[in-house]
Amino acid sequence: MIEELTKAARIASDKGGLPIMAAVLVKDGTISAGNGAVAICVPCPDLASHTFAVDADRFLAAVKASDGAPKLKLTDGGKLSVTHGKFRALIPLMDADNYPTSEYPGTGEPCPHDFIEQLRRVAPFIATDKARPWATGAMLKGTAIIATNGTTLVRGYIDGTLARDAVLPLAGVEALLGVKADPDRIAITANACVFYWPDGTVMSVQLLAHQWPDIDKLLDAPADYQPVPEGLADAIKRVMPFCPNKDHPIIRLTADGEVCTADGDSSGVVGGFTFAQDSSFIASELLAVLELANKINLAAYPAAVPFSGEQVHGVLAGVRL
């Protein structure tokens, strides 16, 4: 029961202003939860004989305190009693009859086996600010999942072709990655993307309505890739603590073969590299790219720097000093 309840409780949230959204609904041997952007329904045979709605976090805490084997009872006072040995908790019941539930269309089509793996790769590059609303989600397009934060644009390739284009919001991406299992089927409608897992779990993610601009010309431009210099990521990590601006650390790669900080009252440098020219980047962005890339064209700077890795490629914008 703990595993199933944890899946559902992770989705429940009252941030939208509706207290009922902080609850889980137990009904017909399932646990359901939603937050306005994501909805989930998880099979739980242990609860097949119960119907109620209660605060998700409190119910989960009570089940954990019961070592995963609680005795449940609905009291005449409108509360859920959770007991185990000497432990007892009482949780106010909520309106199960008016709990907002979601419809899950059909069973979809096979989901690419590497969908979650590629989603996890591009997720760090999803924008978190509202300057580009369309970029606050991951773009599903054909055989690819695409993300950008305005500095890095990355496209991961999946082993399959999706039926239609869609934009998954960041909240939906985080919810999918939180399940920690691969869905086996997917259905994309005009407004939602529905995922199905072998254990019967179903999740619906409301899609972003914003349209992405044409980014193919940036990603498909020919590039003179070179192997990522050995030890580059380690050198960046070593000098980053000495960047003058701790909140916005800039790393310079110099024609003298140095990885160094921008000028300031503190500095750090690691030598021994070979770079065709001087270039500068936001340190965290370059490090994130190096997590994915095995080839890069640093000589493209000051234009966008293309990179590629296993089933992924993209471009990184540098900074001018």
CSV table of C-alpha atoms in Angstrom, one decimal:
chain,number,residue,atom,x,y,z
A,1,MET,CA,0.0,0.0,0.0
A,2,ILE,CA,2.8,2.4,0.8
A,3,GLU,CA,4.2,2.3,-2.8
A,4,GLU,CA,0.9,2.9,-4.4
A,5,LEU,CA,-0.1,5.7,-2.0
A,6,THR,CA,3.3,7.3,-2.4
A,7,LYS,CA,2.8,7.5,-6.2
A,8,ALA,CA,-0.6,9.2,-5.8
A,9,ALA,CA,0.4,11.5,-2.9
A,10,ARG,CA,3.3,12.9,-4.9
A,11,ILE,CA,0.7,14.3,-7.4
A,12,ALA,CA,-1.8,15.7,-4.9
A,13,SER,CA,-1.5,19.5,-4.3
A,14,ASP,CA,-3.7,22.4,-3.2
A,15,LYS,CA,-1.5,25.0,-4.8
A,16,GLY,CA,-4.4,25.8,-7.2
A,17,GLY,CA,-6.5,27.0,-4.2
A,18,LEU,CA,-8.8,24.0,-3.9
A,19,PRO,CA,-8.3,22.0,-0.7
A,20,ILE,CA,-9.8,18.9,-2.3
A,21,MET,CA,-6.8,18.8,-4.6
A,22,ALA,CA,-4.6,18.0,-1.6
A,23,ALA,CA,-6.5,14.8,-1.1
A,24,VAL,CA,-6.4,11.3,-2.6
A,25,LEU,CA,-9.5,9.5,-3.6
A,26,VAL,CA,-9.7,5.8,-2.6
A,27,LYS,CA,-12.4,4.0,-4.7
A,28,ASP,CA,-12.9,0.7,-6.5
A,29,GLY,CA,-9.5,-0.6,-5.5
A,30,THR,CA,-7.6,2.4,-6.8
A,31,ILE,CA,-6.0,5.6,-5.4
A,32,SER,CA,-6.5,8.8,-7.5
A,33,ALA,CA,-4.9,12.2,-7.2
A,34,GLY,CA,-4.7,15.4,-9.3
A,35,ASN,CA,-3.4,18.9,-9.1
A,36,GLY,CA,-5.0,20.6,-12.1
A,37,ALA,CA,-2.0,19.8,-14.4
A,38,VAL,CA,-1.4,16.1,-13.7
A,39,ALA,CA,-3.8,13.3,-12.7
A,40,ILE,CA,-3.0,9.8,-11.6
A,41,CYS,CA,-4.9,6.6,-10.9
A,42,VAL,CA,-3.0,3.8,-9.2
A,43,PRO,CA,-4.4,0.3,-8.6
A,44,CYS,CA,-4.3,-0.8,-4.9
A,45,PRO,CA,-6.2,-4.1,-4.3
A,46,ASP,CA,-5.5,-3.7,-0.5
A,47,LEU,CA,-8.1,-0.9,-0.5
A,48,ALA,CA,-10.7,-2.6,-2.7
A,49,SER,CA,-13.3,-2.5,0.1
A,50,HIS,CA,-13.0,1.2,0.9
A,51,THR,CA,-14.3,4.5,-0.5
A,52,PHE,CA,-13.1,7.8,0.9
A,53,ALA,CA,-11.1,11.0,0.3
A,54,VAL,CA,-8.5,12.3,2.8
A,55,ASP,CA,-5.5,14.6,2.8
A,56,ALA,CA,-2.8,12.8,0.9
A,57,ASP,CA,0.2,13.7,3.1
A,58,ARG,CA,-1.6,12.8,6.3
A,59,PHE,CA,-2.8,9.5,5.0
A,60,LEU,CA,0.6,8.6,3.8
A,61,ALA,CA,2.2,9.6,7.1
A,62,ALA,CA,-0.4,7.4,9.0
A,63,VAL,CA,0.3,4.4,6.7
A,64,LYS,CA,4.0,4.8,7.2
A,65,ALA,CA,3.5,5.0,11.0
A,66,SER,CA,1.6,1.8,10.7
A,67,ASP,CA,4.5,0.0,9.0
A,68,GLY,CA,2.5,-0.3,5.8
A,69,ALA,CA,-0.2,-2.5,7.4
A,70,PRO,CA,-2.9,-0.2,8.9
A,71,LYS,CA,-6.4,-1.0,9.9
A,72,LEU,CA,-8.8,1.5,8.4
A,73,LYS,CA,-12.2,2.5,9.6
A,74,LEU,CA,-14.6,5.4,8.8
A,75,THR,CA,-15.9,6.8,12.0
A,76,ASP,CA,-19.4,8.3,12.7
A,77,GLY,CA,-17.7,11.6,13.3
A,78,GLY,CA,-16.6,11.9,9.6
A,79,LYS,CA,-13.0,10.8,10.1
A,80,LEU,CA,-10.7,8.1,8.8
A,81,SER,CA,-9.3,6.0,11.7
A,82,VAL,CA,-5.8,4.5,11.0
A,83,THR,CA,-4.5,2.1,13.6
A,84,HIS,CA,-1.7,-0.3,14.0
A,85,GLY,CA,-0.7,-1.8,17.4
A,86,LYS,CA,-0.5,1.1,19.9
A,87,PHE,CA,-0.6,3.7,17.0
A,88,ARG,CA,-3.8,5.6,16.1
A,89,ALA,CA,-4.5,8.6,13.8
A,90,LEU,CA,-7.7,10.3,13.0
A,91,ILE,CA,-7.9,12.2,9.6
A,92,PRO,CA,-10.9,14.3,8.6
A,93,LEU,CA,-12.7,12.9,5.6
A,94,MET,CA,-13.3,15.1,2.5
A,95,ASP,CA,-16.0,15.0,-0.1
A,96,ALA,CA,-15.4,11.8,-2.0
A,97,ASP,CA,-18.6,12.2,-4.1
A,98,ASN,CA,-17.5,15.5,-5.6
A,99,TYR,CA,-13.8,14.6,-5.9
A,100,PRO,CA,-12.6,15.8,-9.4
A,101,THR,CA,-11.6,12.7,-11.4
A,102,SER,CA,-10.1,12.4,-14.9
A,103,GLU,CA,-11.1,10.4,-17.9
A,104,TYR,CA,-8.3,8.2,-19.5
A,105,PRO,CA,-9.0,7.6,-23.2
A,106,GLY,CA,-8.5,4.1,-24.6
A,107,THR,CA,-5.2,2.3,-24.1
A,108,GLY,CA,-3.0,4.3,-26.5
A,109,GLU,CA,-0.2,3.0,-28.6
A,110,PRO,CA,3.2,1.5,-27.6
A,111,CYS,CA,5.4,4.0,-25.8
A,112,PRO,CA,9.0,4.1,-27.0
A,113,HIS,CA,11.1,2.0,-24.6
A,114,ASP,CA,13.6,4.8,-24.1
A,115,PHE,CA,11.0,7.6,-23.7
A,116,ILE,CA,11.7,8.2,-20.0
A,117,GLU,CA,15.4,7.9,-20.4
A,118,GLN,CA,15.5,10.6,-23.0
A,119,LEU,CA,13.0,12.8,-21.1
A,120,ARG,CA,15.4,12.6,-18.1
A,121,ARG,CA,18.3,13.7,-20.3
A,122,VAL,CA,16.6,16.8,-21.6
A,123,ALA,CA,14.6,17.8,-18.5
A,124,PRO,CA,17.4,19.9,-16.9
A,125,PHE,CA,17.2,22.2,-19.9
A,126,ILE,CA,13.4,23.0,-19.6
A,127,ALA,CA,12.9,26.7,-18.8
A,128,THR,CA,11.6,27.6,-15.4
A,129,ASP,CA,10.9,31.3,-16.0
A,130,LYS,CA,7.9,32.8,-17.9
A,131,ALA,CA,9.9,34.9,-20.4
A,132,ARG,CA,9.3,32.2,-23.0
A,133,PRO,CA,6.1,30.4,-22.0
A,134,TRP,CA,6.4,27.8,-24.8
A,135,ALA,CA,9.8,26.8,-23.3
A,136,THR,CA,8.5,25.8,-19.9
A,137,GLY,CA,7.8,22.3,-21.2
A,138,ALA,CA,9.4,19.5,-23.2
A,139,MET,CA,8.4,19.4,-26.9
A,140,LEU,CA,7.4,15.9,-28.2
A,141,LYS,CA,7.9,15.9,-32.0
A,142,GLY,CA,8.1,12.8,-34.1
A,143,THR,CA,11.1,10.8,-33.0
A,144,ALA,CA,12.4,13.5,-30.6
A,145,ILE,CA,12.0,15.2,-27.2
A,146,ILE,CA,13.3,18.8,-27.3
A,147,ALA,CA,13.9,21.3,-24.5
A,148,THR,CA,15.5,24.7,-24.1
A,149,ASN,CA,16.1,27.2,-21.3
A,150,GLY,CA,17.1,30.0,-23.6
A,151,THR,CA,20.9,29.3,-23.3
A,152,THR,CA,21.0,25.6,-24.3
A,153,LEU,CA,18.7,23.9,-26.9
A,154,VAL,CA,18.8,20.1,-26.8
A,155,ARG,CA,17.1,17.3,-28.8
A,156,GLY,CA,17.0,13.7,-27.6
A,157,TYR,CA,16.0,10.9,-30.0
A,158,ILE,CA,13.6,8.2,-29.1
A,159,ASP,CA,13.3,4.7,-30.6
A,160,GLY,CA,9.9,5.3,-32.2
A,161,THR,CA,7.6,7.9,-33.7
A,162,LEU,CA,5.0,9.7,-31.7
A,163,ALA,CA,1.5,10.0,-33.2
A,164,ARG,CA,1.3,13.8,-32.8
A,165,ASP,CA,3.3,16.8,-31.6
A,166,ALA,CA,2.7,18.0,-28.0
A,167,VAL,CA,4.3,20.1,-25.2
A,168,LEU,CA,4.6,18.5,-21.8
A,169,PRO,CA,4.7,21.1,-19.0
A,170,LEU,CA,7.6,20.9,-16.5
A,171,ALA,CA,5.2,19.8,-13.8
A,172,GLY,CA,4.2,16.8,-16.0
A,173,VAL,CA,7.8,16.0,-16.8
A,174,GLU,CA,8.7,15.9,-13.1
A,175,ALA,CA,5.6,13.8,-12.3
A,176,LEU,CA,6.6,11.2,-15.0
A,177,LEU,CA,10.2,11.0,-13.8
A,178,GLY,CA,8.9,10.6,-10.2
A,179,VAL,CA,7.2,7.3,-11.0
A,180,LYS,CA,10.6,5.7,-11.6
A,181,ALA,CA,9.3,3.1,-14.1
A,182,ASP,CA,8.8,3.1,-17.8
A,183,PRO,CA,5.3,3.4,-19.2
A,184,ASP,CA,4.5,0.8,-21.9
A,185,ARG,CA,1.7,2.8,-23.7
A,186,ILE,CA,1.0,6.4,-24.5
A,187,ALA,CA,-2.0,8.3,-25.9
A,188,ILE,CA,-1.7,11.9,-27.1
A,189,THR,CA,-4.9,13.9,-27.5
A,190,ALA,CA,-5.5,17.5,-28.3
A,191,ASN,CA,-5.3,18.6,-24.7
A,192,ALA,CA,-3.5,15.8,-22.8
A,193,CYS,CA,-0.9,13.1,-22.9
A,194,VAL,CA,-1.9,9.9,-21.1
A,195,PHE,CA,0.7,7.3,-20.0
A,196,TYR,CA,-0.1,3.7,-19.0
A,197,TRP,CA,2.2,1.4,-17.0
A,198,PRO,CA,2.1,-2.4,-16.9
A,199,ASP,CA,0.9,-2.5,-13.3
A,200,GLY,CA,-2.3,-0.6,-14.3
A,201,THR,CA,-1.2,2.9,-13.2
A,202,VAL,CA,-2.4,5.7,-15.5
A,203,MET,CA,-1.3,9.3,-15.6
A,204,SER,CA,-2.8,12.2,-17.6
A,205,VAL,CA,-0.7,15.3,-18.2
A,206,GLN,CA,-2.4,18.5,-19.4
A,207,LEU,CA,-0.5,19.9,-22.4
A,208,LEU,CA,0.8,23.4,-22.9
A,209,ALA,CA,-1.1,25.3,-25.5
A,210,HIS,CA,1.9,27.4,-26.6
A,211,GLN,CA,3.4,26.8,-30.0
A,212,TRP,CA,7.2,26.3,-30.3
A,213,PRO,CA,9.0,28.4,-33.0
A,214,ASP,CA,10.9,26.7,-35.8
A,215,ILE,CA,14.1,25.4,-34.1
A,216,ASP,CA,15.1,22.8,-36.6
A,217,LYS,CA,17.3,25.1,-38.5
A,218,LEU,CA,19.4,25.6,-35.4
A,219,LEU,CA,19.7,21.9,-34.6
A,220,ASP,CA,20.1,20.6,-38.2
A,221,ALA,CA,22.9,23.0,-39.3
A,222,PRO,CA,26.1,21.1,-40.3
A,223,ALA,CA,28.8,21.2,-37.6
A,224,ASP,CA,32.5,20.4,-37.4
A,225,TYR,CA,32.4,18.3,-34.3
A,226,GLN,CA,35.6,17.5,-32.3
A,227,PRO,CA,35.9,15.2,-29.3
A,228,VAL,CA,35.3,16.9,-25.9
A,229,PRO,CA,38.7,17.7,-24.4
A,230,GLU,CA,39.6,15.2,-21.8
A,231,GLY,CA,39.3,16.6,-18.3
A,232,LEU,CA,37.4,19.7,-19.3
A,233,ALA,CA,34.4,19.2,-17.0
A,234,ASP,CA,36.8,18.5,-14.1
A,235,ALA,CA,38.7,21.7,-14.8
A,236,ILE,CA,35.5,23.7,-14.8
A,237,LYS,CA,34.4,22.3,-11.5
A,238,ARG,CA,37.8,23.1,-10.0
A,239,VAL,CA,37.8,26.8,-10.9
A,240,MET,CA,34.1,27.5,-10.5
A,241,PRO,CA,34.4,28.3,-6.7
A,242,PHE,CA,36.7,31.1,-7.6
A,243,CYS,CA,34.4,32.9,-10.1
A,244,PRO,CA,34.0,36.5,-9.0
A,245,ASN,CA,30.2,36.4,-9.4
A,246,LYS,CA,29.1,33.3,-7.4
A,247,ASP,CA,25.5,33.8,-8.5
A,248,HIS,CA,26.4,33.9,-12.2
A,249,PRO,CA,29.7,32.1,-12.7
A,250,ILE,CA,31.4,32.6,-16.1
A,251,ILE,CA,34.1,30.3,-17.4
A,252,ARG,CA,36.6,31.3,-20.0
A,253,LEU,CA,38.4,28.9,-22.4
A,254,THR,CA,41.4,30.7,-23.8
A,255,ALA,CA,43.6,30.3,-26.9
A,256,ASP,CA,46.5,29.9,-24.4
A,257,GLY,CA,44.9,26.5,-23.4
A,258,GLU,CA,43.5,27.7,-20.1
A,259,VAL,CA,40.2,27.1,-18.4
A,260,CYS,CA,39.8,30.1,-16.1
A,261,THR,CA,37.4,32.4,-14.4
A,262,ALA,CA,36.3,35.8,-15.6
A,263,ASP,CA,38.4,38.8,-14.4
A,264,GLY,CA,37.6,39.8,-10.8
A,265,ASP,CA,38.8,40.0,-7.2
A,266,SER,CA,39.2,36.2,-7.1
A,267,SER,CA,40.3,33.8,-9.8
A,268,GLY,CA,41.1,30.3,-10.7
A,269,VAL,CA,42.8,28.6,-13.7
A,270,VAL,CA,43.7,25.1,-15.0
A,271,GLY,CA,46.0,24.9,-17.9
A,272,GLY,CA,47.2,22.2,-20.3
A,273,PHE,CA,44.4,22.3,-22.9
A,274,THR,CA,44.3,23.3,-26.6
A,275,PHE,CA,41.5,25.7,-27.7
A,276,ALA,CA,41.4,27.3,-31.1
A,277,GLN,CA,40.2,30.6,-29.7
A,278,ASP,CA,38.9,32.4,-26.7
A,279,SER,CA,35.4,31.7,-25.6
A,280,SER,CA,33.2,32.2,-22.6
A,281,PHE,CA,30.2,30.3,-21.1
A,282,ILE,CA,27.9,30.2,-18.1
A,283,ALA,CA,29.7,27.5,-16.1
A,284,SER,CA,26.6,25.6,-15.1
A,285,GLU,CA,25.3,25.5,-18.6
A,286,LEU,CA,28.6,24.2,-20.1
A,287,LEU,CA,28.8,21.6,-17.4
A,288,ALA,CA,25.3,20.4,-18.1
A,289,VAL,CA,26.1,20.1,-21.8
A,290,LEU,CA,29.3,18.1,-21.0
A,291,GLU,CA,27.1,15.6,-19.0
A,292,LEU,CA,25.5,14.7,-22.4
A,293,ALA,CA,28.1,15.5,-25.0
A,294,ASN,CA,31.1,13.4,-26.3
A,295,LYS,CA,31.6,15.8,-29.3
A,296,ILE,CA,31.5,19.6,-29.5
A,297,ASN,CA,32.5,22.4,-31.8
A,298,LEU,CA,33.9,25.1,-29.4
A,299,ALA,CA,35.4,26.9,-32.5
A,300,ALA,CA,31.9,27.9,-33.5
A,301,TYR,CA,31.9,30.6,-30.7
A,302,PRO,CA,30.6,33.4,-30.7
A,303,ALA,CA,27.9,31.7,-32.7
A,304,ALA,CA,25.9,28.9,-31.0
A,305,VAL,CA,28.2,26.0,-30.2
A,306,PRO,CA,26.9,22.6,-31.4
A,307,PHE,CA,27.4,19.4,-29.4
A,308,SER,CA,26.4,15.8,-29.8
A,309,GLY,CA,26.2,12.7,-27.6
A,310,GLU,CA,24.5,9.3,-27.4
A,311,GLN,CA,21.1,9.8,-29.1
A,312,VAL,CA,21.2,13.5,-28.4
A,313,HIS,CA,22.5,16.7,-29.8
A,314,GLY,CA,22.0,20.5,-29.4
A,315,VAL,CA,23.5,23.9,-29.3
A,316,LEU,CA,24.9,26.1,-26.5
A,317,ALA,CA,25.0,29.9,-26.5
A,318,GLY,CA,28.1,31.4,-25.1
A,319,VAL,CA,28.4,34.8,-23.4
A,320,ARG,CA,30.4,37.9,-24.5
A,321,LEU,CA,32.7,39.6,-22.0
